[in-house]
Amino acid sequence: MHGFVHVEIPARDLRRAKDFYGKVFGWQFQDAGKDYTLFSPPGGGVGGGINRVKQVPKRPVVQAYIEVADIDAKLKEVKKARGKVVKPKKEVPGFGSWAAFSDPQGTVLFLWQSLPGQRAM
């Protein structure tokens, strides 16, 4: 009962954020006013919102991880969509791998790939 149920991502430009996350992760969006949009991942899982801010924080306050099937392929998509790799793929022995990226506006998020047969931590 204490897992994440909602994640918020700061962005200066909602349209650009929706374009980036829609292309890279296939998220669907529902606008909730001019300064906020809700997102939901395909196939379920934890969704959240993107809120308009004047300045994106330089460092992540909370590290949010997005589960993916293939980190290497997803990092290529991030770069193609004008995001940046902040930390390349790093293995966590016995569990999986992680990497960090920033979207085109500078928000840093993390990717997680579980080992076959493992569940996300």
Coordinates of C-alpha atoms in Angstrom, one line a residue:
M1 CA 0.0 0.0 0.0
H2 CA 3.0 2.4 0.0
G3 CA 4.1 2.3 -3.6
F4 CA 4.0 5.2 -6.0
V5 CA 0.6 6.1 -7.3
H6 CA 1.5 9.4 -9.1
V7 CA 4.6 11.1 -10.3
E8 CA 4.9 14.8 -11.3
I9 CA 7.4 16.1 -13.8
P10 CA 8.3 19.8 -14.0
A11 CA 8.5 21.5 -17.4
R12 CA 8.7 25.0 -18.7
D13 CA 6.8 24.1 -21.9
L14 CA 4.0 21.6 -21.7
R15 CA 3.7 21.1 -25.4
R16 CA 7.4 20.2 -25.8
A17 CA 7.3 17.9 -22.7
K18 CA 4.2 16.1 -24.1
D19 CA 5.9 15.7 -27.5
F20 CA 9.1 14.3 -25.9
Y21 CA 7.5 11.8 -23.5
G22 CA 4.8 10.8 -26.0
K23 CA 7.5 9.9 -28.6
V24 CA 9.9 8.2 -26.2
F25 CA 7.5 6.3 -23.9
G26 CA 4.1 6.3 -25.8
W27 CA 2.4 8.1 -22.9
Q28 CA -1.2 9.4 -23.4
F29 CA -2.1 12.9 -22.1
Q30 CA -5.2 14.6 -20.8
D31 CA -4.9 18.4 -20.2
A32 CA -6.1 19.6 -16.8
G33 CA -5.9 23.4 -17.3
K34 CA -3.3 25.5 -19.0
D35 CA -0.5 24.7 -16.6
Y36 CA -1.0 20.9 -16.0
T37 CA -1.5 17.7 -18.0
L38 CA -2.0 14.2 -16.8
F39 CA -0.2 11.3 -18.4
S40 CA -0.8 7.5 -18.4
P41 CA 1.5 4.9 -19.7
P42 CA 0.3 2.3 -22.3
G43 CA -0.7 -0.9 -20.7
G44 CA -1.2 0.6 -17.2
G45 CA 1.2 1.3 -14.4
V46 CA 1.8 4.5 -12.4
G47 CA 0.9 7.7 -14.2
G48 CA 1.2 11.2 -13.1
G49 CA 1.3 14.8 -14.3
I50 CA 3.5 17.3 -16.0
N51 CA 3.2 20.8 -14.4
R52 CA 4.4 24.1 -15.9
V53 CA 7.1 25.7 -13.8
K54 CA 9.1 28.9 -14.3
Q55 CA 12.4 27.0 -13.8
V56 CA 13.2 23.3 -13.9
P57 CA 15.3 22.2 -10.8
K58 CA 18.9 21.6 -11.7
R59 CA 19.1 18.4 -9.6
P60 CA 16.3 15.8 -9.2
V61 CA 14.6 16.1 -5.8
V62 CA 13.1 12.6 -6.0
Q63 CA 14.6 10.0 -8.3
A64 CA 11.7 8.5 -10.4
Y65 CA 12.5 5.4 -12.4
I66 CA 10.6 4.4 -15.6
E67 CA 10.7 0.6 -16.3
V68 CA 11.8 -0.3 -19.8
A69 CA 12.5 -3.5 -21.6
D70 CA 15.7 -2.4 -23.2
I71 CA 17.7 0.6 -21.7
D72 CA 20.1 0.8 -24.7
A73 CA 17.3 1.1 -27.2
K74 CA 15.4 3.6 -25.0
L75 CA 18.5 5.8 -24.6
K76 CA 18.8 6.0 -28.4
E77 CA 15.1 7.1 -28.5
V78 CA 15.9 9.7 -25.8
K79 CA 18.7 11.1 -27.9
K80 CA 16.7 11.1 -31.1
A81 CA 13.9 13.1 -29.3
R82 CA 16.6 15.7 -28.3
G83 CA 17.0 14.4 -24.7
K84 CA 20.5 13.7 -23.2
V85 CA 22.0 10.8 -21.4
V86 CA 23.1 12.0 -18.0
K87 CA 24.4 8.7 -16.6
P88 CA 25.0 5.7 -19.0
K89 CA 23.7 2.3 -18.2
K90 CA 25.0 0.8 -15.0
E91 CA 24.4 -2.8 -13.8
V92 CA 23.0 -3.6 -10.4
P93 CA 24.2 -7.2 -9.9
G94 CA 21.3 -9.7 -9.4
F95 CA 18.6 -7.1 -10.1
G96 CA 19.0 -5.2 -13.4
S97 CA 20.4 -2.0 -14.9
W98 CA 19.7 1.7 -14.6
A99 CA 20.5 4.9 -16.5
A100 CA 19.6 8.6 -16.2
F101 CA 18.5 11.0 -18.9
S102 CA 17.3 14.5 -19.1
D103 CA 14.4 15.7 -21.3
P104 CA 15.0 18.7 -23.6
Q105 CA 14.0 21.1 -20.8
G106 CA 16.5 19.6 -18.3
T107 CA 14.3 17.4 -16.1
V108 CA 16.3 14.4 -15.0
L109 CA 14.6 11.0 -14.8
F110 CA 15.9 7.4 -14.6
L111 CA 15.3 4.2 -16.5
W112 CA 15.2 0.8 -15.0
Q113 CA 15.6 -2.6 -16.8
S114 CA 15.0 -5.7 -14.6
L115 CA 16.9 -8.9 -15.3
P116 CA 14.8 -11.6 -16.9
G117 CA 12.5 -13.2 -14.3
Q118 CA 13.0 -10.3 -11.9
R119 CA 10.4 -7.7 -10.9
A120 CA 11.2 -4.0 -10.7
M121 CA 12.5 -2.9 -7.3

